[in-house]
Coordinates of N, CA and C in Angstrom, one line a residue:
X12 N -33.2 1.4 15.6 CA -34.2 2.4 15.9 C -34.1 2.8 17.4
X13 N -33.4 1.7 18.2 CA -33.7 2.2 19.6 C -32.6 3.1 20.4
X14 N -31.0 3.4 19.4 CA -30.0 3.9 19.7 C -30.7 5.2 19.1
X15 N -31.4 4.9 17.9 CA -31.8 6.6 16.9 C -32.7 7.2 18.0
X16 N -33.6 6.8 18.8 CA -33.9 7.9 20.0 C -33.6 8.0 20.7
X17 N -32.6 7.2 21.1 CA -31.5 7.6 22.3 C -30.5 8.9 22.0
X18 N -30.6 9.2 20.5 CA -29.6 10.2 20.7 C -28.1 9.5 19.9
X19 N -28.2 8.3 20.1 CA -26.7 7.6 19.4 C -27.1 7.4 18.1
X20 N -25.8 7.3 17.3 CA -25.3 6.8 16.5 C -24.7 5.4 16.5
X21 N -24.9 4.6 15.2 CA -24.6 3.5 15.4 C -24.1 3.2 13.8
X22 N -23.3 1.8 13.6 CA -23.3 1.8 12.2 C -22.9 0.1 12.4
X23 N -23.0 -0.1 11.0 CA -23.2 -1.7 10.8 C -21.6 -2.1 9.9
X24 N -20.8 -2.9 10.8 CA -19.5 -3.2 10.1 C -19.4 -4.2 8.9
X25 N -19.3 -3.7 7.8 CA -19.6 -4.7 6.5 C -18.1 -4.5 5.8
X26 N -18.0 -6.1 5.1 CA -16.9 -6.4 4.4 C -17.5 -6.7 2.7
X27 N -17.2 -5.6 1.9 CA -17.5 -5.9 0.4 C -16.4 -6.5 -0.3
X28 N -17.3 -8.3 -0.5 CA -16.6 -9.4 -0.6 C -15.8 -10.3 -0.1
X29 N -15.8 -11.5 0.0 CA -15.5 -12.1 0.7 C -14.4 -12.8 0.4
X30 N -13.3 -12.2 -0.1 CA -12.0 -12.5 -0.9 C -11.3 -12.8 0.5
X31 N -11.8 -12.0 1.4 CA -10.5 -12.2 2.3 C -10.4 -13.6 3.4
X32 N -11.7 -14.3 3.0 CA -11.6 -15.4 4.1 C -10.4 -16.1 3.4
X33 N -10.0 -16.1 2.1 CA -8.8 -16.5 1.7 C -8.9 -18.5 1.2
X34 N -10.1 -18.6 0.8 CA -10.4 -20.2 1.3 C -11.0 -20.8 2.7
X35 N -11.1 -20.2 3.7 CA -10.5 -20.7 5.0 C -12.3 -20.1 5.5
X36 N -13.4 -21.0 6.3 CA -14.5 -20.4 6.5 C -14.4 -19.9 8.0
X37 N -13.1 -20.1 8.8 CA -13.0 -20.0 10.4 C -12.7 -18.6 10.4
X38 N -12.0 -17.8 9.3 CA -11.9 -16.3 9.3 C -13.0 -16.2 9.5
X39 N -14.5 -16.8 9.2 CA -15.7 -15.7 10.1 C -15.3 -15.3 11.5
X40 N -15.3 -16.3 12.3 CA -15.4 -16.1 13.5 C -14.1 -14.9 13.8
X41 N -13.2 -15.0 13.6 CA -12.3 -13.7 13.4 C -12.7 -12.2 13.2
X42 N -12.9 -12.5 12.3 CA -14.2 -11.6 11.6 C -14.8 -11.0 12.7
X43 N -16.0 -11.8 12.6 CA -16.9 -11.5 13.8 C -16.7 -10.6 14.9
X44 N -15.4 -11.3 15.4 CA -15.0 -10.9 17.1 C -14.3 -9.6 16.6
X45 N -14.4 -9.0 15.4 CA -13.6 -7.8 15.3 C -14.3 -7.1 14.9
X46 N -15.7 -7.5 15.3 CA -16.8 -6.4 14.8 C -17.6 -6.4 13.5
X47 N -17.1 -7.4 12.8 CA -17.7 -7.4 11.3 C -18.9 -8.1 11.8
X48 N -20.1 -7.6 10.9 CA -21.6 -7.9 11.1 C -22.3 -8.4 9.8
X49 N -21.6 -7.7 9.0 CA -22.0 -8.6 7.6 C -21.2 -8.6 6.4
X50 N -21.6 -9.2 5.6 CA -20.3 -9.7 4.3 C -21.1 -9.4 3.2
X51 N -21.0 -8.6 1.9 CA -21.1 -9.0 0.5 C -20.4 -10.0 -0.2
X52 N -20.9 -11.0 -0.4 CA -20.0 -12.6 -0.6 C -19.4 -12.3 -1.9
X53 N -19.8 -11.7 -3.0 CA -19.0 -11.2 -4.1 C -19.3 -10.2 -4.4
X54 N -18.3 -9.4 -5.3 CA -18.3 -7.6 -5.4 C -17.6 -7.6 -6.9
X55 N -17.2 -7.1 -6.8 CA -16.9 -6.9 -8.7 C -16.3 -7.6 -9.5
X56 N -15.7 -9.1 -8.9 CA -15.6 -10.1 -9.4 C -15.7 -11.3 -9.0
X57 N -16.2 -13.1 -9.5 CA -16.1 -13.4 -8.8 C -15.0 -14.4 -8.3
X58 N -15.3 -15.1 -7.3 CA -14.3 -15.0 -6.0 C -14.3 -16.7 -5.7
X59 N -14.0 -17.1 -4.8 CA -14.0 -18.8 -4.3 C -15.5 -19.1 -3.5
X60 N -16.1 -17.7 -3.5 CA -17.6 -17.8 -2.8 C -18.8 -18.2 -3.8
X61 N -18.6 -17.7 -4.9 CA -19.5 -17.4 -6.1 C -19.7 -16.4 -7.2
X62 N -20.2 -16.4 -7.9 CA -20.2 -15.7 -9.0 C -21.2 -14.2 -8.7
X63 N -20.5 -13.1 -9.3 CA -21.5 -11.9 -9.1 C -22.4 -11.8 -10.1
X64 N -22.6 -10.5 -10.3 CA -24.5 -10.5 -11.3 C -23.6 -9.9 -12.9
X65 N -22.6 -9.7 -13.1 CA -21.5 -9.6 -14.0 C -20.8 -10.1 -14.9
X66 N -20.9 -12.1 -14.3 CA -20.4 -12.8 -14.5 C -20.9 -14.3 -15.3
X67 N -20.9 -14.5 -16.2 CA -21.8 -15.9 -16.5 C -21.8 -16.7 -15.2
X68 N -23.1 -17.2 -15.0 CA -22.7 -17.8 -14.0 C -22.2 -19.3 -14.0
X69 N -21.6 -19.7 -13.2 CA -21.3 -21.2 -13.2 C -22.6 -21.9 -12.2
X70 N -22.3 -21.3 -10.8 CA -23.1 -22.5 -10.5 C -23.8 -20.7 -8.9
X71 N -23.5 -20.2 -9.6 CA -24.4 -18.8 -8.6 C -23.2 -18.8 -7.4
X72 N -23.6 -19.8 -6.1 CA -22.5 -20.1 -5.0 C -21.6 -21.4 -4.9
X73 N -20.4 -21.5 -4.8 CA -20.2 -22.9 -4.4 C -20.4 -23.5 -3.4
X74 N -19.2 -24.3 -3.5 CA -19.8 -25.5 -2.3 C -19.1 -24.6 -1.0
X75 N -17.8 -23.6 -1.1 CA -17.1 -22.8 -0.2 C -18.0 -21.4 0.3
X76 N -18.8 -21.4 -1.1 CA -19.7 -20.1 -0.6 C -20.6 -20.6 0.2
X77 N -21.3 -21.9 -0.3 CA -22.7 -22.6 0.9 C -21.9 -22.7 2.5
X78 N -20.3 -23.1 2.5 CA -20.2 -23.3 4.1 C -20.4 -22.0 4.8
X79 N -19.3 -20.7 4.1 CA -19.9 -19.6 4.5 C -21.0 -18.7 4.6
X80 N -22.1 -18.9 4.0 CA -23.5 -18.9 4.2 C -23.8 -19.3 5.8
X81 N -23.6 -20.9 5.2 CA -24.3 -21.3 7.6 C -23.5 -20.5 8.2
X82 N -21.9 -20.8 8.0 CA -21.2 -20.1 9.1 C -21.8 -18.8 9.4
X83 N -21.9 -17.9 8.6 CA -22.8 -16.5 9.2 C -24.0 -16.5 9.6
X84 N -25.3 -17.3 9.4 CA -25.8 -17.6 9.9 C -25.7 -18.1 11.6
X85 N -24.8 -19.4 11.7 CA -24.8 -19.6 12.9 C -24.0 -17.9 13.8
X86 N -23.4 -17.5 13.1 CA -22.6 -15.7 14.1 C -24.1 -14.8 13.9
X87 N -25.0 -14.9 13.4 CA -25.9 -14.0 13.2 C -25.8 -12.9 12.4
X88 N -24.7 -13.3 11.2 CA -23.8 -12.3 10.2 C -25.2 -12.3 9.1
X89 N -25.0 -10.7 9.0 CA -26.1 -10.8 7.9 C -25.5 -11.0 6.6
X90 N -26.0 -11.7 5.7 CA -25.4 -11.9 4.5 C -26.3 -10.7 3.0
X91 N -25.1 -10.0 2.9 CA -25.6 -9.0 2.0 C -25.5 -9.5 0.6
X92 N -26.7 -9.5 -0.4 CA -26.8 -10.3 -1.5 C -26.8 -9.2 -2.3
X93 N -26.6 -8.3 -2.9 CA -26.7 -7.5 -3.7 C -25.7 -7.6 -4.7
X94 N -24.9 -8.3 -5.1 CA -24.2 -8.6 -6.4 C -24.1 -9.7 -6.3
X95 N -25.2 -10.6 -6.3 CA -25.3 -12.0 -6.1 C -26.5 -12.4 -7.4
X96 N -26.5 -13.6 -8.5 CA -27.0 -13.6 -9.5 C -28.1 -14.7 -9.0
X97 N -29.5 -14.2 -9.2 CA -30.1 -15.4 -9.2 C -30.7 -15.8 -7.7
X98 N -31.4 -16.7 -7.6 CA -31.6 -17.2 -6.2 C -31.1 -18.1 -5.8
X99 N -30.7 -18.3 -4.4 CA -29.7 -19.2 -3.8 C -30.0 -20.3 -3.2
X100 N -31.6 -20.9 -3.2 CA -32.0 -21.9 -2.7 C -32.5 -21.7 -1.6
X101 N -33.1 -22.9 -1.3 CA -34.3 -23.1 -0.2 C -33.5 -23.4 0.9
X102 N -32.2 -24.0 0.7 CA -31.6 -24.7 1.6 C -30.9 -23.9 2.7
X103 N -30.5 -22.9 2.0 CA -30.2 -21.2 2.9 C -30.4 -20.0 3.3
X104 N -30.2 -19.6 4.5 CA -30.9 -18.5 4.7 C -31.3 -18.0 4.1
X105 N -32.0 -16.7 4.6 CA -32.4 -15.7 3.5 C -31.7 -14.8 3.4
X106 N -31.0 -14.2 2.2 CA -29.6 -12.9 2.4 C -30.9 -11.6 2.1
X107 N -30.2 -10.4 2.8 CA -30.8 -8.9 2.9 C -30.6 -8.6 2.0
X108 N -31.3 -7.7 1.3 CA -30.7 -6.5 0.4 C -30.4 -5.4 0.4
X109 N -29.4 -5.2 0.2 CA -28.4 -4.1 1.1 C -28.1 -3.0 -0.1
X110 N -28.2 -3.0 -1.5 CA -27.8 -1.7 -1.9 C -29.1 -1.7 -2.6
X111 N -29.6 -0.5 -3.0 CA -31.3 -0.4 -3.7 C -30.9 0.2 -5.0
X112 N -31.6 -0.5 -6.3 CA -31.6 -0.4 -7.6 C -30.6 -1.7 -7.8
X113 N -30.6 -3.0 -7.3 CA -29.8 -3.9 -7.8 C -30.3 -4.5 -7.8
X114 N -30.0 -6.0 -8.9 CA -30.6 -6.7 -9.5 C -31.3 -8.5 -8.3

């Protein structure tokens, strides 16, 4: 809001799905420092992070999608849940909802 009265434009760098940390949760910080601001942890299929809203679920996130959860957390990465099945527990943040008419 405070760049929209300034006259600026601004935009928010997001990665749909999280395929590309590849296993590895230190690609956040990579990530990060290259401007990425938030992640959709799965997108049209699921991934080593967790299952999308498409997929029977097994167990919603795993144990690879919970490290990546804190890890964005601790970067201040917003985690975009919008093809994410279910609720994710008490034990982690809260993810945003980021596309409207999803489940």
């Amino acid at each position: 809001m405070r760049l929209h009265r300034q006259g600026k434009i601004a935009a928010l760098l997001t990665v749909e799905g999280g395929d590309f940390l590849a296993g590895d949760a230190s690609y956040l910080d990579t990530a990060f420092a290259d401007g990425v601001r938030a992640i959709t942890l799965v997108h049209y299929h699921p991934n080593e992070l967790g299952d999308n809203q498409m997929a029977p679920p097994r167990s919603r996130l795993t144990a690879f999608g919970r490290e990546v959860v804190r890890g964005m957390d601790r970067l201040g990465m917003v985690m975009a849940r919008a093809t994410l099945p279910g609720p994710l527990g008490s034990s982690l943040p809260s993810p945003a909802s980021t596309k409207a008419g999803s489940p």
